[in-house]
Every structure is written in structure tokens, then in C-alpha cells.
Coordinates of N, CA and C in Angstrom, one line a residue:
X1 N -39.5 -21.9 14.3 CA -40.0 -23.0 15.1 C -38.8 -23.8 15.7
X2 N -39.0 -24.2 16.9 CA -38.0 -25.1 17.5 C -38.7 -26.3 18.1
X3 N -38.0 -27.4 18.1 CA -38.6 -28.6 18.6 C -37.8 -29.2 19.8
X4 N -38.6 -29.6 20.8 CA -38.0 -30.1 22.1 C -38.8 -31.4 22.4
X5 N -38.0 -32.5 22.8 CA -38.7 -33.6 23.2 C -39.1 -33.4 24.7
X6 N -40.2 -33.9 25.0 CA -40.8 -33.9 26.5 C -41.3 -35.3 26.8
X7 N -40.4 -36.2 27.2 CA -40.9 -37.6 27.5 C -41.3 -38.2 26.2
X8 N -42.5 -38.7 26.2 CA -43.2 -39.4 25.0 C -43.7 -38.3 24.0
X9 N -43.7 -37.1 24.3 CA -44.3 -36.1 23.4 C -43.2 -35.2 22.9
X10 N -43.6 -34.4 21.9 CA -42.6 -33.4 21.3 C -43.3 -32.0 21.4
X11 N -42.6 -31.0 21.9 CA -43.2 -29.7 22.0 C -42.5 -28.8 20.8
X12 N -43.3 -28.1 20.1 CA -42.9 -27.3 19.0 C -43.2 -25.8 19.5
X13 N -42.0 -25.0 19.7 CA -42.1 -23.7 20.1 C -42.3 -22.8 18.8
X14 N -43.2 -21.9 18.8 CA -43.5 -21.1 17.7 C -42.9 -19.7 17.8
X15 N -42.4 -19.2 16.6 CA -41.8 -17.9 16.6 C -42.5 -17.1 15.5
X16 N -42.4 -15.7 15.6 CA -43.0 -14.9 14.5 C -42.0 -14.8 13.4
X17 N -42.3 -14.0 12.4 CA -41.4 -13.9 11.2 C -40.1 -13.2 11.6
X18 N -40.1 -12.4 12.7 CA -38.9 -11.7 13.1 C -38.0 -12.6 14.1
X19 N -38.5 -13.8 14.3 CA -37.8 -14.6 15.2 C -38.0 -14.5 16.7
X20 N -39.1 -13.8 17.0 CA -39.5 -13.5 18.4 C -40.4 -14.7 18.8
X21 N -40.1 -15.3 20.0 CA -40.8 -16.4 20.5 C -42.3 -16.0 20.9
X22 N -43.3 -16.8 20.4 CA -44.6 -16.4 20.7 C -45.2 -17.2 21.9
X23 N -45.0 -16.5 23.0 CA -45.4 -17.1 24.3 C -46.9 -17.6 24.3
X24 N -47.1 -18.8 24.8 CA -48.4 -19.4 24.9 C -48.8 -20.1 23.6
X25 N -48.0 -20.1 22.6 CA -48.4 -20.6 21.3 C -47.7 -22.0 20.9
X26 N -47.2 -22.6 22.0 CA -46.5 -24.0 21.8 C -47.6 -25.0 21.3
X27 N -47.2 -25.9 20.5 CA -47.9 -27.1 20.1 C -47.3 -28.3 20.6
X28 N -48.1 -29.2 21.3 CA -47.6 -30.4 21.9 C -48.1 -31.6 21.0
X29 N -47.1 -32.4 20.6 CA -47.4 -33.5 19.7 C -47.2 -34.8 20.4
X30 N -48.0 -35.8 20.1 CA -48.0 -37.1 20.6 C -48.1 -38.1 19.4
X31 N -47.3 -39.2 19.4 CA -47.4 -40.2 18.3 C -48.5 -41.2 18.6
X32 N -49.5 -41.2 17.8 CA -50.6 -42.2 18.0 C -50.7 -43.0 16.6
X33 N -50.5 -44.2 16.8 CA -50.4 -45.1 15.6 C -49.2 -44.6 14.7
X34 N -49.4 -44.2 13.4 CA -48.3 -43.8 12.5 C -48.4 -42.3 12.3
X35 N -49.2 -41.5 13.1 CA -49.3 -40.1 12.9 C -49.1 -39.4 14.2
X36 N -48.5 -38.1 14.1 CA -48.4 -37.3 15.3 C -49.7 -36.4 15.3
X37 N -50.3 -36.4 16.5 CA -51.5 -35.5 16.8 C -51.0 -34.4 17.8
X38 N -51.3 -33.2 17.4 CA -50.9 -32.1 18.2 C -52.0 -31.1 18.4
X39 N -51.9 -30.3 19.5 CA -52.7 -29.2 19.8 C -51.9 -28.3 20.7
X40 N -52.4 -26.9 20.7 CA -51.7 -26.0 21.6 C -52.1 -26.3 23.0
X41 N -51.2 -26.1 23.9 CA -51.3 -26.5 25.4 C -51.9 -25.5 26.2
X42 N -52.1 -24.3 25.8 CA -52.6 -23.3 26.7 C -53.6 -22.4 25.9
X43 N -54.4 -21.6 26.6 CA -55.3 -20.8 26.0 C -54.9 -19.3 26.0
X44 N -53.6 -19.2 25.6 CA -52.9 -17.8 25.8 C -52.1 -17.5 24.5
X45 N -52.4 -18.1 23.4 CA -52.0 -17.7 22.1 C -52.9 -16.7 21.5
X46 N -52.6 -15.4 21.6 CA -53.5 -14.3 21.3 C -53.3 -13.9 19.9
X47 N -54.5 -13.8 19.2 CA -54.6 -13.4 17.8 C -55.7 -12.4 17.7
X48 N -55.4 -11.3 17.1 CA -56.3 -10.2 16.9 C -57.1 -10.4 15.5
X49 N -58.4 -10.5 15.6 CA -59.2 -10.8 14.4 C -60.2 -9.7 14.3
X50 N -60.3 -8.9 13.3 CA -61.2 -7.8 13.2 C -61.3 -6.9 14.3
X51 N -60.1 -6.6 15.0 CA -59.9 -5.8 16.2 C -60.3 -6.4 17.4
X52 N -60.6 -7.7 17.4 CA -61.1 -8.5 18.6 C -60.0 -9.4 19.1
X53 N -59.6 -9.3 20.4 CA -58.6 -10.3 20.9 C -59.2 -11.6 21.1
X54 N -58.6 -12.6 20.4 CA -59.1 -14.0 20.5 C -57.9 -14.9 20.9
X55 N -58.1 -16.0 21.4 CA -57.0 -17.0 21.6 C -57.2 -18.1 20.6
X56 N -56.0 -18.6 20.2 CA -55.9 -19.7 19.2 C -56.1 -21.0 19.8
X57 N -56.9 -21.9 19.2 CA -56.9 -23.3 19.5 C -56.6 -24.0 18.2
X58 N -55.8 -25.0 18.3 CA -55.5 -25.8 17.1 C -55.5 -27.2 17.2
X59 N -55.7 -28.0 16.2 CA -55.7 -29.4 16.1 C -54.8 -29.8 14.9
X60 N -53.9 -30.6 15.0 CA -53.0 -31.0 13.9 C -52.8 -32.5 13.9
X61 N -52.9 -33.0 12.7 CA -52.6 -34.4 12.5 C -51.5 -34.4 11.4
X62 N -50.3 -35.0 11.7 CA -49.2 -35.0 10.7 C -48.7 -36.5 10.5
X63 N -48.9 -36.8 9.2 CA -48.4 -38.1 8.8 C -47.3 -37.9 7.8
X64 N -46.8 -39.1 7.3 CA -45.6 -39.0 6.3 C -46.2 -38.3 5.0
X65 N -47.4 -38.6 4.6 CA -47.9 -38.1 3.3 C -48.9 -37.0 3.4
X66 N -49.3 -36.7 4.7 CA -50.5 -35.7 4.8 C -50.3 -34.8 6.1
X67 N -51.0 -33.8 6.0 CA -51.0 -32.8 7.1 C -52.3 -32.2 7.2
X68 N -52.9 -32.3 8.4 CA -54.3 -31.8 8.6 C -54.2 -30.9 9.7
X69 N -54.8 -29.6 9.5 CA -54.8 -28.6 10.6 C -56.1 -27.9 10.7
X70 N -56.6 -27.7 11.9 CA -57.7 -26.8 12.2 C -57.4 -25.8 13.2
X71 N -57.5 -24.5 12.8 CA -57.3 -23.4 13.8 C -58.6 -22.7 14.0
X72 N -58.8 -22.2 15.2 CA -60.0 -21.5 15.6 C -59.6 -20.4 16.5
X73 N -60.2 -19.3 16.4 CA -60.1 -18.1 17.3 C -61.3 -18.1 18.2
X74 N -61.0 -18.1 19.5 CA -62.0 -18.2 20.6 C -62.1 -16.8 21.3
X75 N -63.3 -16.3 21.6 CA -63.5 -15.1 22.4 C -63.2 -15.5 23.8
X76 N -62.3 -14.9 24.5 CA -62.0 -15.3 25.9 C -63.0 -15.0 26.8
X77 N -63.9 -14.1 26.6 CA -65.0 -13.7 27.5 C -66.2 -14.6 27.3
X78 N -66.5 -15.0 26.1 CA -67.7 -15.8 25.9 C -67.4 -17.3 25.6
X79 N -66.2 -17.6 25.2 CA -65.8 -19.0 24.8 C -66.4 -19.3 23.4
X80 N -66.9 -18.3 22.7 CA -67.5 -18.5 21.4 C -66.5 -18.5 20.4
X81 N -66.6 -19.4 19.4 CA -65.6 -19.5 18.2 C -66.0 -18.4 17.3
X82 N -65.0 -17.5 17.0 CA -65.3 -16.3 16.2 C -64.7 -16.5 14.8
X83 N -63.7 -17.3 14.6 CA -63.1 -17.6 13.3 C -62.4 -18.9 13.2
X84 N -62.2 -19.3 12.0 CA -61.6 -20.7 11.8 C -62.4 -21.5 11.0
X85 N -62.0 -22.7 10.7 CA -62.6 -23.7 9.8 C -64.0 -24.0 10.4
X86 N -65.0 -24.1 9.5 CA -66.3 -24.5 9.8 C -66.6 -26.0 9.5
X87 N -65.7 -26.6 8.6 CA -66.1 -27.9 8.2 C -64.9 -28.8 8.4
X88 N -64.2 -28.7 9.6 CA -63.2 -29.6 9.9 C -61.8 -29.2 9.5
X89 N -60.9 -30.2 9.6 CA -59.5 -29.9 9.2 C -59.3 -29.4 7.7
X90 N -58.3 -28.6 7.6 CA -57.8 -28.3 6.2 C -56.8 -29.4 5.9
X91 N -56.9 -30.1 4.8 CA -56.1 -31.3 4.4 C -55.2 -30.9 3.3
X92 N -53.9 -31.3 3.6 CA -52.8 -31.2 2.6 C -52.2 -32.5 2.3
X93 N -51.9 -32.8 1.0 CA -51.2 -34.1 0.7 C -49.8 -33.8 0.2
X94 N -49.0 -34.7 0.4 CA -47.5 -34.6 0.0 C -47.6 -34.6 -1.6
X95 N -46.8 -33.7 -2.2 CA -46.7 -33.8 -3.7 C -45.3 -34.3 -4.0
X96 N -45.3 -35.1 -5.1 CA -44.0 -35.6 -5.5 C -43.5 -34.6 -6.6
X97 N -42.2 -34.4 -6.6 CA -41.7 -33.5 -7.7 C -41.1 -34.4 -8.8
X98 N -41.0 -33.9 -10.0 CA -40.3 -34.6 -11.0 C -39.7 -33.6 -11.8
X99 N -38.7 -33.9 -12.6 CA -38.0 -33.0 -13.5 C -39.0 -32.4 -14.5
X100 N -39.0 -31.1 -14.7 CA -39.8 -30.5 -15.7 C -41.0 -29.9 -15.1
X101 N -41.4 -30.2 -13.8 CA -42.5 -29.7 -13.2 C -42.0 -28.8 -12.1
X102 N -42.0 -27.5 -12.3 CA -41.6 -26.4 -11.4 C -42.7 -26.2 -10.4
X103 N -42.3 -25.8 -9.2 CA -43.2 -25.3 -8.1 C -43.6 -26.3 -7.2
X104 N -43.2 -27.6 -7.4 CA -43.6 -28.6 -6.4 C -42.5 -28.9 -5.5
X105 N -42.9 -29.1 -4.3 CA -41.7 -29.4 -3.2 C -41.6 -30.9 -3.0

């Protein structure tokens, strides 16, 4: 991932595990209140799901102590959601580490 400022917004460019840039999969973030809100900027981030070509849509809310994300795969021909969260954002909370507690970041 690489981060680039764009005026009042921040663009995050995504790469696969081999370091190859994933064209069309950028996420654009904007600071709203005390949290960054982001989504992908194009409908060209292709993901194959059960042999079907879908495009990824995402919604991200990033705060100091929390991270919320919702990804969905959309059929480009029908516009129908084929995969992803059915009940809203997945929510993650920052964990604090302490001596003697392994595995926490």
C-alpha cells in the first residue's frame, strides 16, 4: 500500500502480495470530524468469486481506536451484490498490549 495526498483527501494505492499495483483498487479517504472515511473511487477493482468476475465496492471508517470496513462484490452486468457483509461494517477495536500477553499488537 502507498499513500498519496490529493488536496484535502488521501489516496491509498493497493498492491497484491507480490507488490504488483492493483489498477482500479485505490481507496480515497476524507477526514470527517475525527475519523477518515474512505471508499474505492472506481468500479474497476476486479475480484473473482466462485468463478464469477465481480467488482469490489468498499466503505471504510478509520479512527484512532477503531476500524470499520464493508466490502461487497457486485456483478457488473446486473449490479446485484453477490458477496460481502450482509449486516453492515465489520468492526475492529484497537487492542492494548501489556507485558505477559502475547499476540496483541
